[in-house]
Each structure stands twice: as C-alpha cells, then as structure tokens.
CSV table of C-alpha atoms in Angstrom, one decimal:
chain,number,residue,atom,x,y,z
A,152,MET,CA,25.1,6.2,-35.8
A,153,SER,CA,23.8,8.6,-33.2
A,154,PRO,CA,23.5,7.4,-29.6
A,155,SER,CA,20.1,6.4,-28.4
A,156,VAL,CA,18.2,8.8,-26.2
A,157,GLY,CA,17.3,7.3,-22.9
A,158,PRO,CA,14.0,7.8,-21.1
A,159,ASP,CA,15.7,9.9,-18.4
A,160,GLN,CA,16.8,12.3,-21.2
A,161,ILE,CA,13.4,12.4,-22.7
A,162,ALA,CA,11.8,13.2,-19.4
A,163,PHE,CA,14.3,15.9,-18.7
A,164,GLN,CA,14.0,17.5,-22.1
A,165,GLU,CA,10.2,17.6,-21.7
A,166,TYR,CA,10.6,20.1,-18.8
A,167,ARG,CA,13.8,21.8,-19.9
A,168,THR,CA,12.1,25.0,-21.1
A,169,LEU,CA,10.2,25.1,-17.7
A,170,LEU,CA,13.4,24.7,-15.8
A,171,PHE,CA,15.2,27.5,-17.6
A,172,SER,CA,12.1,29.8,-17.3
A,173,VAL,CA,11.9,29.3,-13.6
A,174,ALA,CA,15.7,29.7,-13.1
A,175,TYR,CA,15.9,32.8,-15.2
A,176,ARG,CA,13.1,34.6,-13.4
A,177,ILE,CA,14.6,33.7,-10.0
A,178,LEU,CA,18.2,34.7,-11.1
A,179,GLY,CA,17.7,37.4,-13.7
A,180,SER,CA,20.6,36.0,-15.6
A,181,ALA,CA,20.4,33.7,-18.7
A,182,ALA,CA,24.0,32.4,-18.1
A,183,ASP,CA,23.3,31.5,-14.5
A,184,ALA,CA,20.0,30.0,-15.4
A,185,GLU,CA,21.7,27.8,-18.1
A,186,ASP,CA,24.3,26.7,-15.5
A,187,ALA,CA,21.5,25.8,-13.0
A,188,VAL,CA,19.7,23.7,-15.7
A,189,GLN,CA,23.0,21.8,-16.4
A,190,ASP,CA,23.4,21.2,-12.6
A,191,ALA,CA,19.8,20.0,-12.5
A,192,TRP,CA,20.5,17.5,-15.3
A,193,LEU,CA,23.5,16.1,-13.2
A,194,LYS,CA,21.3,15.8,-10.2
A,195,TRP,CA,18.5,14.2,-12.3
A,196,SER,CA,20.9,11.8,-13.9
A,197,ALA,CA,22.3,10.7,-10.5
A,198,SER,CA,18.9,10.2,-8.9
A,199,ASP,CA,17.0,7.0,-8.4
A,200,ARG,CA,14.1,7.7,-10.8
A,201,SER,CA,12.2,4.6,-9.7
A,202,GLN,CA,11.4,6.6,-6.6
A,203,VAL,CA,10.2,9.7,-8.6
A,204,ALA,CA,6.4,9.6,-9.0
A,205,ASP,CA,6.1,13.1,-10.5
A,206,PRO,CA,9.1,14.2,-12.7
A,207,LYS,CA,7.8,17.8,-13.1
A,208,ALA,CA,7.5,18.3,-9.3
A,209,TYR,CA,10.9,16.7,-8.7
A,210,LEU,CA,12.7,18.7,-11.3
A,211,THR,CA,11.0,21.9,-10.1
A,212,ARG,CA,12.2,21.3,-6.6
A,213,ILE,CA,15.8,20.7,-7.9
A,214,ILE,CA,15.8,23.9,-10.0
A,215,SER,CA,14.2,26.0,-7.3
A,216,HIS,CA,16.9,25.1,-4.8
A,217,LEU,CA,19.8,25.4,-7.3
A,218,ALA,CA,18.5,28.9,-8.3
A,219,MET,CA,18.0,30.1,-4.8
A,220,ASP,CA,21.5,28.8,-3.7
A,221,ARG,CA,23.0,30.5,-6.8
A,222,LEU,CA,21.2,33.8,-6.1
A,223,ARG,CA,22.5,33.8,-2.5
A,224,SER,CA,26.0,33.3,-3.7
A,225,THR,CA,25.8,36.1,-6.3
A,226,ARG,CA,24.1,38.7,-4.0
A,227,HIS,CA,27.4,40.2,-2.9
A,228,GLN,CA,28.6,40.6,-6.5
A,229,ARG,CA,25.5,42.5,-7.4
A,230,GLU,CA,25.8,44.7,-4.3
A,231,THR,CA,29.3,45.8,-5.3
A,232,TYR,CA,28.5,46.1,-9.0
A,233,VAL,CA,29.7,49.2,-10.8
A,234,GLY,CA,26.7,51.3,-11.7
A,235,PRO,CA,23.1,50.1,-11.8
A,236,TRP,CA,22.7,46.3,-12.0
A,237,LEU,CA,20.1,45.2,-14.6
A,238,PRO,CA,19.0,41.7,-15.6
A,239,GLU,CA,20.6,39.9,-18.5
A,240,PRO,CA,18.3,40.5,-21.5
A,241,ILE,CA,16.9,37.6,-23.5
A,242,LEU,CA,15.1,37.5,-26.9
A,243,THR,CA,11.5,36.4,-26.6
A,244,ALA,CA,8.6,35.6,-29.0
A,245,PRO,CA,6.4,38.5,-30.1
A,246,ASP,CA,4.0,39.6,-27.4
A,247,THR,CA,0.3,39.1,-27.8
A,248,ALA,CA,-2.8,40.1,-25.9
A,249,GLU,CA,-3.2,36.5,-24.7
A,250,GLY,CA,0.3,36.3,-23.4
A,251,VAL,CA,0.5,39.6,-21.5
A,252,ALA,CA,0.7,38.0,-18.1
A,253,ALA,CA,3.5,35.6,-19.1
A,254,ALA,CA,5.4,38.4,-21.0
A,255,ASP,CA,5.1,40.8,-18.0
A,256,SER,CA,6.6,38.1,-15.7
A,257,VAL,CA,9.8,38.2,-17.6
A,258,SER,CA,9.9,42.0,-18.2
A,259,THR,CA,13.0,43.9,-17.2
A,260,ALA,CA,11.0,46.2,-14.9
A,261,LEU,CA,9.6,43.3,-12.9
A,262,LEU,CA,12.9,41.5,-12.7
A,263,VAL,CA,14.5,44.6,-11.3
A,264,VAL,CA,11.9,44.7,-8.5
A,265,LEU,CA,12.3,41.0,-7.8
A,266,GLU,CA,16.0,41.7,-7.1
A,267,THR,CA,14.8,43.3,-3.8
A,268,LEU,CA,13.1,40.1,-2.6
A,269,SER,CA,14.8,37.4,-0.5
A,270,PRO,CA,15.7,34.2,-2.5
A,271,LEU,CA,12.8,32.3,-0.9
A,272,GLU,CA,10.3,35.1,-1.6
A,273,ARG,CA,11.5,35.4,-5.1
A,274,ALA,CA,11.2,31.7,-5.8
A,275,VAL,CA,7.7,31.6,-4.3
A,276,PHE,CA,6.5,34.6,-6.2
A,277,VAL,CA,7.9,33.2,-9.5
A,278,LEU,CA,6.3,29.8,-9.1
A,279,LYS,CA,2.9,31.3,-8.0
A,280,GLU,CA,2.6,34.3,-10.2
A,281,ALA,CA,4.4,33.2,-13.4
A,282,PHE,CA,3.6,29.5,-13.4
A,283,ALA,CA,0.4,29.3,-11.3
A,284,PHE,CA,1.7,26.5,-9.1
A,285,SER,CA,-0.5,25.8,-6.1
A,286,TYR,CA,0.7,26.6,-2.6
A,287,ALA,CA,1.0,22.9,-1.9
A,288,GLU,CA,3.2,22.4,-5.0
A,289,ILE,CA,5.3,25.4,-4.1
A,290,ALA,CA,5.7,24.1,-0.5
A,291,GLN,CA,7.0,20.9,-1.9
A,292,ALA,CA,9.3,22.6,-4.3
A,293,VAL,CA,11.0,24.9,-1.7
A,294,GLU,CA,10.7,22.5,1.2
A,295,ARG,CA,8.7,24.8,3.5
A,296,THR,CA,5.3,24.4,5.1
A,297,GLU,CA,2.3,25.6,3.2
A,298,PRO,CA,1.5,28.4,5.7
A,299,ALA,CA,5.1,29.6,5.4
A,300,VAL,CA,4.8,29.6,1.6
A,301,ARG,CA,1.5,31.6,1.8
A,302,GLN,CA,3.2,34.1,4.1
A,303,ALA,CA,6.2,34.5,1.8
A,304,ALA,CA,3.9,34.9,-1.2
A,305,HIS,CA,1.9,37.6,0.5
A,306,ARG,CA,5.0,39.5,1.5
A,307,ALA,CA,6.4,39.2,-2.0
A,308,ARG,CA,3.2,40.3,-3.7
A,309,GLU,CA,2.8,43.3,-1.5
A,310,HIS,CA,6.4,44.3,-2.0
A,311,VAL,CA,6.1,44.0,-5.8
A,312,GLN,CA,2.8,45.9,-6.0
A,313,ALA,CA,4.2,48.7,-3.9
A,314,ARG,CA,7.2,49.2,-6.2
A,315,ARG,CA,5.6,48.4,-9.5
A,316,PRO,CA,1.8,49.0,-9.7
A,317,ARG,CA,0.4,46.5,-12.1
A,318,PHE,CA,-0.2,48.3,-15.3
A,319,THR,CA,0.7,46.9,-18.7
A,320,ALA,CA,0.0,49.0,-21.8
A,321,ASP,CA,-1.8,47.3,-24.7
A,322,PRO,CA,0.7,45.3,-26.7
A,323,ALA,CA,-0.3,47.1,-29.9
A,324,ARG,CA,0.2,50.5,-28.2
A,325,ARG,CA,3.6,49.4,-26.8
A,326,ARG,CA,4.8,48.3,-30.3
A,327,ASP,CA,3.6,51.5,-31.9
A,328,VAL,CA,5.3,53.8,-29.3
A,329,THR,CA,8.5,51.7,-29.5
A,330,GLU,CA,8.5,51.9,-33.3
A,331,ARG,CA,8.0,55.7,-33.2
A,332,PHE,CA,10.7,56.0,-30.6
A,333,PHE,CA,13.1,53.9,-32.7
A,334,ALA,CA,12.4,56.0,-35.8
A,335,ALA,CA,12.8,59.3,-33.8
A,336,ALA,CA,16.0,58.2,-32.1
A,337,THR,CA,17.7,56.9,-35.3
A,338,GLY,CA,16.6,60.1,-37.1
A,339,GLY,CA,17.6,62.5,-34.4
A,340,ASP,CA,14.0,63.8,-34.0
A,341,ILE,CA,14.1,65.3,-30.6
A,342,ASN,CA,10.5,66.8,-30.8
A,343,THR,CA,8.9,63.3,-31.4
A,344,LEU,CA,11.1,61.8,-28.6
A,345,MET,CA,9.8,64.5,-26.2
A,346,GLU,CA,6.2,63.5,-27.2
A,347,LEU,CA,6.8,59.8,-26.6
A,348,LEU,CA,8.6,60.1,-23.2
A,349,SER,CA,6.8,60.6,-19.9
A,350,PRO,CA,7.8,63.9,-18.2
A,351,ASP,CA,9.6,62.0,-15.4
A,352,VAL,CA,11.1,59.3,-17.6
A,353,THR,CA,14.2,57.5,-16.2
A,354,LEU,CA,17.0,55.9,-18.2
A,355,TRP,CA,19.0,53.2,-16.4
A,356,THR,CA,22.3,52.2,-18.1
A,357,ASP,CA,24.2,49.0,-17.2
A,358,GLY,CA,27.8,49.0,-18.4
A,359,GLY,CA,29.1,47.0,-15.4
A,360,GLY,CA,32.3,49.0,-15.5
A,361,LYS,CA,33.2,47.2,-18.7
A,362,VAL,CA,32.0,50.0,-21.0
A,363,ARG,CA,31.4,53.7,-20.4
A,364,GLN,CA,27.8,54.3,-19.2
A,365,ALA,CA,26.0,56.6,-16.8
A,366,LEU,CA,26.7,55.3,-13.2
A,367,LYS,CA,23.4,56.8,-11.9
A,368,PRO,CA,19.9,56.9,-13.5
A,369,VAL,CA,19.3,59.7,-15.9
A,370,ASN,CA,16.0,61.5,-15.1
A,371,GLY,CA,13.8,63.9,-17.1
A,372,ARG,CA,12.2,64.0,-20.5
A,373,GLU,CA,14.5,66.6,-22.0
A,374,ILE,CA,17.8,65.1,-21.0
A,375,VAL,CA,16.8,61.6,-22.0
A,376,ALA,CA,15.4,62.9,-25.3
A,377,ARG,CA,18.7,64.6,-26.1
A,378,TRP,CA,20.6,61.5,-25.1
A,379,PHE,CA,18.8,59.4,-27.7
A,380,ALA,CA,18.6,62.1,-30.4
A,381,ALA,CA,22.4,62.1,-30.5
A,382,LEU,CA,22.7,58.4,-31.2
A,383,GLY,CA,23.1,58.8,-34.9
A,384,THR,CA,25.8,61.5,-34.6
A,385,VAL,CA,28.4,60.1,-32.2
A,386,SER,CA,30.5,56.9,-31.9
A,387,TYR,CA,29.3,54.4,-29.3
A,388,GLN,CA,31.8,51.9,-27.7
A,389,GLY,CA,34.2,52.6,-30.5
A,390,VAL,CA,31.7,52.0,-33.2
A,391,GLU,CA,31.0,54.8,-35.7
A,392,PRO,CA,27.3,55.6,-36.5
A,393,GLY,CA,27.7,54.3,-40.0
A,394,GLN,CA,28.9,50.9,-38.8
A,395,MET,CA,26.1,50.5,-36.2
A,396,ARG,CA,22.8,48.6,-37.0
A,397,ALA,CA,19.8,48.9,-34.8
A,398,GLU,CA,16.8,46.6,-35.0
A,399,LEU,CA,13.4,46.4,-33.4
A,400,THR,CA,12.8,43.0,-31.8
A,401,PRO,CA,11.0,41.5,-28.8
A,402,VAL,CA,13.2,41.5,-25.7
A,403,ASN,CA,12.1,40.3,-22.3
A,404,GLY,CA,8.4,39.9,-23.3
A,405,GLY,CA,8.0,43.3,-25.0
A,406,PRO,CA,9.2,45.4,-27.9
A,407,GLY,CA,12.9,46.2,-27.6
A,408,VAL,CA,15.9,47.5,-29.6
A,409,VAL,CA,19.1,45.6,-30.2
A,410,PHE,CA,22.2,47.6,-31.3
A,411,ARG,CA,24.9,45.7,-33.3
A,412,GLY,CA,28.4,46.7,-34.4
A,413,PRO,CA,30.3,44.9,-37.2
A,414,ASP,CA,31.2,42.0,-35.0
A,415,ARG,CA,29.2,42.1,-31.8
A,416,VAL,CA,26.0,43.0,-30.1
A,417,ILE,CA,26.6,46.4,-28.4
A,418,ALA,CA,23.5,47.0,-26.3
A,419,THR,CA,19.8,46.4,-25.8
A,420,LEU,CA,16.9,48.7,-24.8
A,421,THR,CA,13.7,47.7,-23.1
A,422,PHE,CA,10.9,49.9,-22.1
A,423,ASP,CA,8.2,50.4,-19.4
A,424,PHE,CA,5.1,52.5,-20.0
A,425,ASP,CA,2.9,54.9,-18.0
A,426,PRO,CA,-0.9,54.7,-17.9
A,427,GLU,CA,-1.0,57.1,-20.9
A,428,GLY,CA,1.1,54.8,-22.9
A,429,ARG,CA,4.2,57.0,-22.8
A,430,ILE,CA,7.7,55.6,-22.1
A,431,SER,CA,8.3,55.9,-18.4
A,432,THR,CA,11.5,53.8,-18.0
A,433,ILE,CA,14.2,52.8,-20.4
A,434,HIS,CA,16.6,50.0,-19.5
A,435,ASN,CA,19.9,50.0,-21.5
A,436,VAL,CA,22.2,47.0,-21.0
A,437,ALA,CA,25.6,47.4,-22.5
A,438,ASN,CA,27.8,45.2,-20.3
A,439,PRO,CA,29.2,42.8,-22.9
A,440,ASP,CA,29.1,40.0,-20.3
A,441,LYS,CA,25.3,40.2,-20.3
A,442,LEU,CA,24.8,40.2,-24.1
A,443,HIS,CA,25.7,36.6,-24.9
A,444,ALA,CA,22.1,35.3,-24.8
A,445,VAL,CA,21.0,38.0,-27.3
A,446,ALA,CA,24.1,37.5,-29.5
A,447,GLU,CA,23.3,33.7,-29.7
A,448,GLY,CA,19.9,34.7,-31.2
A,449,VAL,CA,17.9,32.0,-29.4
A,450,ARG,CA,14.3,33.1,-28.6
A,451,HIS,CA,12.9,32.0,-25.3
A,452,GLU,CA,9.3,31.2,-24.5
A,453,THR,CA,7.8,33.5,-21.9
A,454,SER,CA,5.6,30.7,-20.4
C-alpha cells in the first residue's frame, strides 16, 4: 500500500516546476537547482503552513533566497574555472512561435550574460522578465523595498541589453539552419558550414579541465567551419567516429545537438543567431559533470 500524499506535498508539487525553473535561471546549473528545490522542500515541510496565505509567494521567496545564497557560494568556483564557464545544458520542449520569450529566457546565450549580474539583480531579472512577477511580488520574494527592486531591475535590464541585443531568429529559421549545420558537420561539408556561419562567429567550449577543449574562444568563420568539418574524421574524447551518435534535439529553448558515445553523453551544442539568421555563437559543453541532466533525458518546461 503506497503512503498517502499529504496536502503539504500536493501544494509543493503544484509549484515544483516553477521552483526549478526559477532556480535554474538564477544558478545556470540543473544540479544546483535541484538541490535548491530539495532544500526548499525541507523548509516548506518545517514551516507553519497555517500562517501561509499564499503558497506560491511563500515558496518563491524560499527558492529565490536559496538560489541567491547558492550563487554567492559558487561564484569563486566559477571565477577559477578552467577555460570558459558555460551553463549546464537541459533538454527542453520544442520551441514554438508562441513560446519564444520563455524559450529565450533559458537560452545558453542569455544565461551566460546573467552570470555577470549580482545575485540580487539576477533574481530580480529572472522573476520579472521570465515569469512576469510584479515589482511588489518580487520585493516580497527577495525581501527588499519596491523602489530597490525597480532599481535592480533597471540595472539588470540595461546590462543585459548592452551585452545581448534582443534579437531572436524565427523558430522555423533556427531549426532549418541547425538542421543544415548538423548535416554539413556530420558530412564534412565545409562549404555549407561557411555559408551558415556568421563571418565573426565565436565557438565557446567548456571542458572544465576534465576533457580536452579550447581554453579560449575560437573566432572566425573559416577556423570554426574547419573545426566542425573534421568531426566525422577524428576521435573525440576517446570515442571513434563510428561509435559516436549525434542527434538534433531541443536544448535550452532552441534547436541543439547532443553527441553520445556507446555509454555516455559526450557533449552538447547550442546556437545563437545574427539578424540574417546565420549562426553567430556556438556553445559546446563537454564537461562530464555538466551533462547529467541531458543524460537523464528529462525534458523541462521553459515557462
């Protein structure tokens, strides 16, 4: 006989997806977000829920503080990281025209920019831009005054816009370019790769010192095209080309690529696009510590 599910568990489960989504956007790590959700459950279980008028607001306050505290504690690790630090990729549902804003809020490119915000600014930006919380609700969640929250939101928005102009290619165009890139890379077609890449394309590779990757960004269409054209001819992390499988699948709210060996996920690719719809940035995550969420195969909602 299975144990009964109490009302406290039902209330928590109702908002569990929201809690993970908030924590992941603040932290850029699925593993840390899951830990924060578990800590939120412990706090929720120990609370006097007879005093909780609004479970959603109460839980949002808990997860916001847990995520901000965890972000502060991990900042030093990220500053001393070997090579570029990229967010931990997650599998997401296929992107649609209606879900562009939600998908963009979990994109690798935006999460990279959010790394440069303070924990408070990041939490405020996430709650406002990704989840449309009011300033009054955010002030309650982060325990600041409403004017302080408005100021933090303004600073965060200006910072993000300066570093990542808001441009999102049409979802159908993104899928088409990604599919053509995938076919060209796996087929070694350097000419098509050159057509699909922006002249000043940048490839960021995150191996975390665990696997061999470029420790600095790789710039320029020709060198990046040659990098990917060679994929089908060289071994990668000890896996021979014939043993490697690559699949197109939505990652972080957009079309992505997952590379698998016989017994593990090897790497993921996500893309950003320029106004002409060409690939302007490629994020390659190969640090095995960051691939658990993809290996588990769980797809996350972007909103």
